[in-house]
Short mmCIF file of C-alpha atoms in Angstrom, two decimals:
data_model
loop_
_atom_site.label_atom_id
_atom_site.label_comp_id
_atom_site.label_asym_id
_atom_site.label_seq_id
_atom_site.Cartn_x
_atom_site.Cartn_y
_atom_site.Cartn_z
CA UNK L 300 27.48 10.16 -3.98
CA UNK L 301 26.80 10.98 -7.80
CA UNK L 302 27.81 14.68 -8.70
CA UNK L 303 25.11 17.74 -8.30
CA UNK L 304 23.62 17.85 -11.89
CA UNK L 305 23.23 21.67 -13.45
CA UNK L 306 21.14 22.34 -16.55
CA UNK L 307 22.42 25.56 -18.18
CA UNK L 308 20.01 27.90 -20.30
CA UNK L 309 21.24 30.67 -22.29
CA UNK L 310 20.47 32.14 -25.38
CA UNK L 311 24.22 32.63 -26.17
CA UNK L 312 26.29 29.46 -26.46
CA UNK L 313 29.11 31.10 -25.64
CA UNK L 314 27.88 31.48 -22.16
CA UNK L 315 26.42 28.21 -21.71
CA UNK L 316 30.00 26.80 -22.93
CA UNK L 317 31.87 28.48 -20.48
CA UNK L 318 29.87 27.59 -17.77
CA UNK L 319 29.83 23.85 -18.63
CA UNK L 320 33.25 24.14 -18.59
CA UNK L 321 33.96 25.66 -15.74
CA UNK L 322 31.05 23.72 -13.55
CA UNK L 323 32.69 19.89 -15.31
CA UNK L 324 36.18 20.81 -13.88
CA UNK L 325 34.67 21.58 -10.23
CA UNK L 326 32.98 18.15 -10.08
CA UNK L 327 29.35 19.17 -11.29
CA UNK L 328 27.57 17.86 -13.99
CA UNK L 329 26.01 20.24 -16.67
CA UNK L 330 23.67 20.04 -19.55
CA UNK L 331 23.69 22.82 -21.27
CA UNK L 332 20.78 24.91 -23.82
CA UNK L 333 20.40 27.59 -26.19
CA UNK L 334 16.48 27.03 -26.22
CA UNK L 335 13.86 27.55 -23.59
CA UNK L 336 11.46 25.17 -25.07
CA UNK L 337 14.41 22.06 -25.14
CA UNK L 338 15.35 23.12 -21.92
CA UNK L 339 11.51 22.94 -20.18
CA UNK L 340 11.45 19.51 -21.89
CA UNK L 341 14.47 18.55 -20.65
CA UNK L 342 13.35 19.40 -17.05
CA UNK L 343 10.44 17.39 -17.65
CA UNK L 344 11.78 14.42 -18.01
CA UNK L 345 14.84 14.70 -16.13
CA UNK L 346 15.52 15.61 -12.89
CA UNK L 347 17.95 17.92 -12.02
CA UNK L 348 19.55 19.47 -8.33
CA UNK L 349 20.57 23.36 -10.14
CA UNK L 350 19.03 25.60 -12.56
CA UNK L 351 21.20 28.08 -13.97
CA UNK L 352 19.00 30.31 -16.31
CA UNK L 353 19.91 33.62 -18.02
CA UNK L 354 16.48 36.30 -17.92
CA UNK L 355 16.60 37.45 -21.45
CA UNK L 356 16.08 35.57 -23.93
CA UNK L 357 13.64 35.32 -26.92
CA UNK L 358 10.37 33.41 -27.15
CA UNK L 359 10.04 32.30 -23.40
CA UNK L 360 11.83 34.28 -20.30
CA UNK L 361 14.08 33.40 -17.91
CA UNK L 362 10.91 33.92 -14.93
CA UNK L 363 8.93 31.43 -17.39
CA UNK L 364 11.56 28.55 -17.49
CA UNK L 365 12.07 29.52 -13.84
CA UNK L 366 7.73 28.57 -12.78
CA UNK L 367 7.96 25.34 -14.91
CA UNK L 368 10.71 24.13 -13.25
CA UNK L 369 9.76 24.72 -9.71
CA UNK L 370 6.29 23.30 -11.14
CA UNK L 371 7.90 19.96 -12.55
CA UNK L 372 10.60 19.58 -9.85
CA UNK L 373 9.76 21.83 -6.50
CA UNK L 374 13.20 20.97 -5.19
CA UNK L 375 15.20 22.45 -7.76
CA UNK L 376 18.10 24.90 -6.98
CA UNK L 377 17.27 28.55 -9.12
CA UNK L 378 20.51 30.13 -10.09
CA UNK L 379 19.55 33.67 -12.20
CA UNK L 380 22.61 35.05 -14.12
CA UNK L 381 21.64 38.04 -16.27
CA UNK L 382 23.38 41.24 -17.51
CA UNK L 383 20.90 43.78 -16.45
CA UNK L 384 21.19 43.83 -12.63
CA UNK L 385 18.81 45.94 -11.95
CA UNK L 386 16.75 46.33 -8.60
CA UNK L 387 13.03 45.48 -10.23
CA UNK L 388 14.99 41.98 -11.65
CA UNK L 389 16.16 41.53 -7.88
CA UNK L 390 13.13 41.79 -6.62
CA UNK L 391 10.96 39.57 -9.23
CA UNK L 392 13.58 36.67 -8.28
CA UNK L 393 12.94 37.20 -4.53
CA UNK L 394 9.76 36.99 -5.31
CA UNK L 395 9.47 33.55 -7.69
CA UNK L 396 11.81 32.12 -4.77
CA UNK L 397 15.26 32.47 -6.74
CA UNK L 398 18.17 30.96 -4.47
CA UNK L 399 20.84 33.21 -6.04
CA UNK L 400 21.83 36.00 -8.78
CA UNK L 401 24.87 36.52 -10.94
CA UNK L 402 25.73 39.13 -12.67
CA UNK L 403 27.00 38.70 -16.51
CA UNK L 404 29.92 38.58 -17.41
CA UNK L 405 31.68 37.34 -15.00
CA UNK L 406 34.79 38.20 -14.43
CA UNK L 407 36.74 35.01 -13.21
CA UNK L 408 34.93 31.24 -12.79
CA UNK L 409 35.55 31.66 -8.91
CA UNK L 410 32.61 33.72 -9.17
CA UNK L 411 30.06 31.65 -10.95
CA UNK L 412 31.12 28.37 -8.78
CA UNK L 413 30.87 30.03 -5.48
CA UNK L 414 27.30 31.51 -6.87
CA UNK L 415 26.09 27.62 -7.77
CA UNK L 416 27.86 26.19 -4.23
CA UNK L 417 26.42 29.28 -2.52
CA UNK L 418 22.42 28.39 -3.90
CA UNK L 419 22.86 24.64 -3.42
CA UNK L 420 23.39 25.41 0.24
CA UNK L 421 21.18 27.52 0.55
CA UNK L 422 18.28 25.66 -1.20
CA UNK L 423 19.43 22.75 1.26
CA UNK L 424 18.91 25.11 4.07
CA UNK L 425 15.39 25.93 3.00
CA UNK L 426 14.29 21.72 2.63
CA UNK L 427 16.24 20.95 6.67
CA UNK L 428 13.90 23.99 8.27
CA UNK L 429 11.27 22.34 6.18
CA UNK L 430 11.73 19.08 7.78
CA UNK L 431 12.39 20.36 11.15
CA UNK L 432 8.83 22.32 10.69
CA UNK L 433 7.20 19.47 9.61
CA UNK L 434 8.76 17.16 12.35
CA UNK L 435 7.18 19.01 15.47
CA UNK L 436 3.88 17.92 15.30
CA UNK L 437 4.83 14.34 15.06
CA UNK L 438 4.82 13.72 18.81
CA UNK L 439 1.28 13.99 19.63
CA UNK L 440 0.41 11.68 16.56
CA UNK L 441 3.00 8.93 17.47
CA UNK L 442 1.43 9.44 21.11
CA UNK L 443 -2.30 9.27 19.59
CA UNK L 444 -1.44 6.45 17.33
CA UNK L 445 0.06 4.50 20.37
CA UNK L 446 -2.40 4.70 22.68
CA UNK L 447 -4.96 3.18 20.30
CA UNK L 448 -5.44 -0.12 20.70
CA UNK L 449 -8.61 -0.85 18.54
CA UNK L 450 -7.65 -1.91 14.75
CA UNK L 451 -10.75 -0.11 12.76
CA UNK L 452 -9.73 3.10 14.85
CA UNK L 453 -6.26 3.19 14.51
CA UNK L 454 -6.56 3.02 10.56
CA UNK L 455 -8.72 6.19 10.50
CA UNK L 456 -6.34 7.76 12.89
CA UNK L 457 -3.32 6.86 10.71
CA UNK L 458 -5.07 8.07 7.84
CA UNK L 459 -6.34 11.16 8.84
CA UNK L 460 -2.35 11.60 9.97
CA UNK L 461 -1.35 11.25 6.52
CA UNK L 462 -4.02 13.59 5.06
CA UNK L 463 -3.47 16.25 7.72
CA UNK L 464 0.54 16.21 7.31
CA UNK L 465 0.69 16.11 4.18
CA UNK L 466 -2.21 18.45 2.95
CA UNK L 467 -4.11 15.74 1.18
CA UNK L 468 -7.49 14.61 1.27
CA UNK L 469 -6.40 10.94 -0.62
CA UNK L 470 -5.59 8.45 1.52
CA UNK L 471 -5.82 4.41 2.06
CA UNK L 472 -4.31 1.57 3.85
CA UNK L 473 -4.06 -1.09 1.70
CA UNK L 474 -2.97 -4.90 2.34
CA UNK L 475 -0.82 -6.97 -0.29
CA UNK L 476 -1.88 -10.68 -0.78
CA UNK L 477 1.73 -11.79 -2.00
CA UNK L 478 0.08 -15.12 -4.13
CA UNK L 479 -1.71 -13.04 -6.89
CA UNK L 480 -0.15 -10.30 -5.74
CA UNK L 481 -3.44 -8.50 -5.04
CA UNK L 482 -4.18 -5.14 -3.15
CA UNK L 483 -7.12 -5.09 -0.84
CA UNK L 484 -8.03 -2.16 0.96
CA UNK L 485 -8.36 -2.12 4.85
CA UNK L 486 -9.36 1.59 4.65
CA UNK L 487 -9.13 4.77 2.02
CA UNK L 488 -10.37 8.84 2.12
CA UNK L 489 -11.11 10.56 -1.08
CA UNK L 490 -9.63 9.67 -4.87
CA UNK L 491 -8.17 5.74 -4.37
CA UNK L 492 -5.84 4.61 -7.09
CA UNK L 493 -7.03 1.52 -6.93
CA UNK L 494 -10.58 0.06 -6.39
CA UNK L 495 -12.87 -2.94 -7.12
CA UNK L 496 -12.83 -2.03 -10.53
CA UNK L 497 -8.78 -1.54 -10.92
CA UNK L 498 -7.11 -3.86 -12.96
CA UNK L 499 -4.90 -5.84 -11.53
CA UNK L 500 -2.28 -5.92 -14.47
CA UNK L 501 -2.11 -2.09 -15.53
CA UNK L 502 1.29 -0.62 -14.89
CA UNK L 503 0.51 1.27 -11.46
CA UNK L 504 -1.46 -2.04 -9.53
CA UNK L 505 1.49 -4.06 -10.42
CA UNK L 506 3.94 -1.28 -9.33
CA UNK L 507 2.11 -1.51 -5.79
CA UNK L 508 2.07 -4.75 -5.62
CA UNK L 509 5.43 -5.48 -5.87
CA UNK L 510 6.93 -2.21 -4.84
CA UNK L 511 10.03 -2.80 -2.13
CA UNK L 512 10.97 1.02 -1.43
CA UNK L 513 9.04 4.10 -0.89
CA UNK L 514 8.12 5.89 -4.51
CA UNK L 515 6.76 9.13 -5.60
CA UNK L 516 4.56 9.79 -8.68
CA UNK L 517 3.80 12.87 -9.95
CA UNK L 518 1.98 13.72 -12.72
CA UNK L 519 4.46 16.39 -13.71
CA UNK L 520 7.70 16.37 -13.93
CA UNK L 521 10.42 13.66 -14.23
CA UNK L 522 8.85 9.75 -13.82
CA UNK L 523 7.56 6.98 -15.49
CA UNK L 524 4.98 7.79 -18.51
CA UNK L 525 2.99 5.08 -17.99
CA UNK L 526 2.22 5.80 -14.22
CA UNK L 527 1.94 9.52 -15.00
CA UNK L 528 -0.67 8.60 -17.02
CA UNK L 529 -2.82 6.50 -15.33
CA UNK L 530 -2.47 8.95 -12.56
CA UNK L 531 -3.62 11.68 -15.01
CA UNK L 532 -6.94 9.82 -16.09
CA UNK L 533 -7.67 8.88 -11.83
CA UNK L 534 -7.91 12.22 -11.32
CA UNK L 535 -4.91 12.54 -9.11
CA UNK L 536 -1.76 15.43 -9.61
CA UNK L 537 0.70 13.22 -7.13
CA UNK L 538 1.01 10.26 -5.51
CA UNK L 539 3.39 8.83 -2.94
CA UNK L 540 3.24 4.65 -2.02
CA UNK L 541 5.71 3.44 0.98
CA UNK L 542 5.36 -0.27 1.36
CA UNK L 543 5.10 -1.54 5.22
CA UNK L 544 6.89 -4.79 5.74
CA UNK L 545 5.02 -6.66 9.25
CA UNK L 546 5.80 -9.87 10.64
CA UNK L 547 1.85 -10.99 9.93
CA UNK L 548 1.34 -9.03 6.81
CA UNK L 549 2.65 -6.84 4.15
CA UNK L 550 0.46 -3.69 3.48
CA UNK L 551 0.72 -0.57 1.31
CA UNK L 552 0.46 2.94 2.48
CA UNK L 553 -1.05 5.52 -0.53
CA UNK L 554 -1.03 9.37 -0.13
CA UNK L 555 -2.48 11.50 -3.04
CA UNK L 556 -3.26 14.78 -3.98
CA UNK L 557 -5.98 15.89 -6.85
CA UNK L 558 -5.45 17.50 -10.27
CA UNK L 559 -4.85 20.58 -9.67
CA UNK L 560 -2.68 20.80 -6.21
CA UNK L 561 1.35 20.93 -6.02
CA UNK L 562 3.32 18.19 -6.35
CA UNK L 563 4.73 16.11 -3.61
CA UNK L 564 8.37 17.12 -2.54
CA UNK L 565 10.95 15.44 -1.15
CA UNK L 566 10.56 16.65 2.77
CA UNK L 567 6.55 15.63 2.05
CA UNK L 568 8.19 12.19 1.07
CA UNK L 569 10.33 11.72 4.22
CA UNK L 570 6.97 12.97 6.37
CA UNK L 571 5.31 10.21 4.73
CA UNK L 572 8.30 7.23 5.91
CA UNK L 573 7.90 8.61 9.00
CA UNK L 574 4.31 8.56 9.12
CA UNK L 575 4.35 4.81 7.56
CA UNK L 576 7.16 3.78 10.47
CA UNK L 577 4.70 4.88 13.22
CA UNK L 578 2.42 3.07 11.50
CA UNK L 579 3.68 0.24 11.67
CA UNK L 580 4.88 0.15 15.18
CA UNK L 581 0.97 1.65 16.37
CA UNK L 582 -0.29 -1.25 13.82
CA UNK L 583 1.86 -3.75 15.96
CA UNK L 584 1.36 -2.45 19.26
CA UNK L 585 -2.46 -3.11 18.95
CA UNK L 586 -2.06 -6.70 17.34
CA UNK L 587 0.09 -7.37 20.57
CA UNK L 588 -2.13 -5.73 23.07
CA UNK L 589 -4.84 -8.16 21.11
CA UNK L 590 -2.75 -10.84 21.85
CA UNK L 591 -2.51 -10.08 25.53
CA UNK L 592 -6.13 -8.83 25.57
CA UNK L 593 -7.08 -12.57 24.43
CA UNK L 594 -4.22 -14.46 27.02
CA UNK L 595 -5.75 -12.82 29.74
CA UNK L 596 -9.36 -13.79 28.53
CA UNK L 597 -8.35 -17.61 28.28
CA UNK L 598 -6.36 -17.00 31.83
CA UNK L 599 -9.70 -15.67 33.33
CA UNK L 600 -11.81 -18.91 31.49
CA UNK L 601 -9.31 -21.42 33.01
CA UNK L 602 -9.35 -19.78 36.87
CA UNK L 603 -13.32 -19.94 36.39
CA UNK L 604 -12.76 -23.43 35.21
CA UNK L 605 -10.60 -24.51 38.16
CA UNK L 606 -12.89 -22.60 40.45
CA UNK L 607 -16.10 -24.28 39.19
CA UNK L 608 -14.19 -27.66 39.38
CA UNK L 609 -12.96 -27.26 43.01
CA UNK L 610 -16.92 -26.35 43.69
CA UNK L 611 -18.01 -29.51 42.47
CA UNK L 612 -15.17 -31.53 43.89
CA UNK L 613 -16.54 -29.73 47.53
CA UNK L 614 -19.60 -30.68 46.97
CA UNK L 615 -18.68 -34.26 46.16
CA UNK L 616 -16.60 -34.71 49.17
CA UNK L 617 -19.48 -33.53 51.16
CA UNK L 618 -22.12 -35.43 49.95
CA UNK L 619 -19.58 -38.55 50.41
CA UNK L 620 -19.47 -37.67 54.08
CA UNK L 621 -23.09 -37.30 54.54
CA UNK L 622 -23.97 -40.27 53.19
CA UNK L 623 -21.11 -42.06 55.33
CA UNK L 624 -22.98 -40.50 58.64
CA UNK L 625 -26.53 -41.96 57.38
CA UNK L 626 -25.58 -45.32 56.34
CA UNK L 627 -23.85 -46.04 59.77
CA UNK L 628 -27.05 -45.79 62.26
CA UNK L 629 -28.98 -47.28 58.90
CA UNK L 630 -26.52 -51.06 58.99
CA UNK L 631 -27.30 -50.93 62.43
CA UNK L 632 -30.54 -50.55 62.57
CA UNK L 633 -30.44 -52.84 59.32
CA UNK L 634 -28.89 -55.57 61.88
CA UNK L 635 -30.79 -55.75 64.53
CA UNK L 636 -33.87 -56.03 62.42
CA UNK L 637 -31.72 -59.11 60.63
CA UNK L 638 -32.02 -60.73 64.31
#
């Protein structure tokens, strides 16, 4: 497991020295920053588990630094340290959904390691209720999705699934055809990342196409520039893909949210495998019921074959008997004429 990562802003380098320091020989690894601007950058492109940020500093604040990054990476630790504990600063950082203060200057490193261990845990608290929240209303769907049987109708229920779980009115079922590696879609809600029109050979269609492990895209924050990109110009904020292997088929399962909405988070990205997993068992379940649905049909055709046959043979029989009775009187009376 690779260490937690920390990115350390504050305006004095002495502090953000120290705390490198003292967070490299506990088994952490830190970045460190003088400069709110480098650091916001930095969080854009990289993703990080801890943010340890000091409040005052010049040109942006610590509460600034503190919105981007929870914009850019919603799962990201908050770690205040500041030198002016005072209740109003306590407050604001309850408020913006700060996992921990520390007061400056600390007086031995026990302190500022138990502070970071202490908001790590606790942020990890936060994303398991999450999940368990999240989790609860999964029975009823895996029992809706189960007892559907008809194709057509069990894509719209696993769609409307995804949209209603995940607060997001983009969604689409797509299947892959593994030659040209083409996406056709089966069925799609709202904003579709790809279309008739998509081509086939920009970054994000080829991404699908070929894309062996679940994958989340959001327009801001750490990821690929190219996808980000094409994202931006679809219209879409975030997108999540999780391909669905099947013994007949492999398909692609697409959740997205529009410009302007939050990002996807991890817990929305392990609702989503779930999701995709009952999906695929529901998607199953029908194509075998299908299969029985169409054994018993030919069953039925072959008893009303047999039946039909057995008639015929019944009548046969009888008319061979009848005509057996007639032709007996009919040879004698065909013989005594003959004399």
């Amino acid at each position: 497991m690779d260490n937690p990562l920390v990115l350390v802003l504050d305006d004095e380098p002495g502090i953000t020295l120290l705390c490198k320091r003292l967070l490299t020989r506990a088994g952490f690894d830190a970045v460190t920053f003088t400069e709110p601007r480098k650091a916001m950058d930095e969080l854009t492109r990289r993703r990080f588990d801890l943010l340890l940020v000091d409040i005052r500093m010049p040109d942006v604040d610590g509460f600034g630094v503190i919105a981007h990054a929870q914009q850019a990476q919603p799962d990201i630790a908050v770690l205040v340290m500041t030198g002016f504990g005072t209740v109003e600063t306590a407050i604001r950082a309850l408020r913006q959904g700060v996992d921990g203060l520390l007061l400056k200057p600390f007086e031995k490193a026990e302190e500022l390691l138990s502070a970071v261990r202490l908001a790590l845990a606790d942020k990890q608290k936060k994303l398991d209720a999450a999940r368990i929240q999240t989790l609860r209303p999964l029975f009823s769907v895996t029992e809706s999705l189960l007892t559907e049987t008809d194709p057509r109708h069990l894509l719209n229920l696993i769609l409307s699934a995804v949209s209603g779980h995940l607060s997001c009115a983009q969604a689409a079922y797509y299947q892959i055809d593994p030659a040209p590696d083409k996406l056709n879609l089966l069925a799609g809600r709202g904003i579709l990342p790809f279309d008739v029109g998509a081509d086939p050979s920009s970054p994000l269609c080829v991404m699908a196409a070929r894309l062996e492990s679940p994958l989340v895209v959001n327009a801001q924050g750490p990821g690929d520039p190219a996808l980000q990109s094409e994202l931006t110009r679809r219209g879409l904020a975030a997108a999540m893909f999780v391909p669905i292997n099947r013994p007949s088929a492999r398909s692609l399962l697409f959740a997205g949210r529009e410009t302007g909405q939050p990002p996807f988070r991890e817990a929305d990205l392990e609702m989503f495998q779930i999701l995709a997993r009952q999906a695929v068992i529901a998607m199953e379940n029908a194509r075998l019921y299908a299969e029985l649905r169409d054994y018993v049909r030919r069953v039925e055709d072959s008893q009303q074959a047999l039946l039909q046959a057995e008639k015929m043979a019944a009548a046969g029989r009888l008319t061979a008997s009848i005509a057996h009775e007639i032709n007996n009187p009919l040879q004698a009376v065909q013989n005594c004429i003959h004399l």
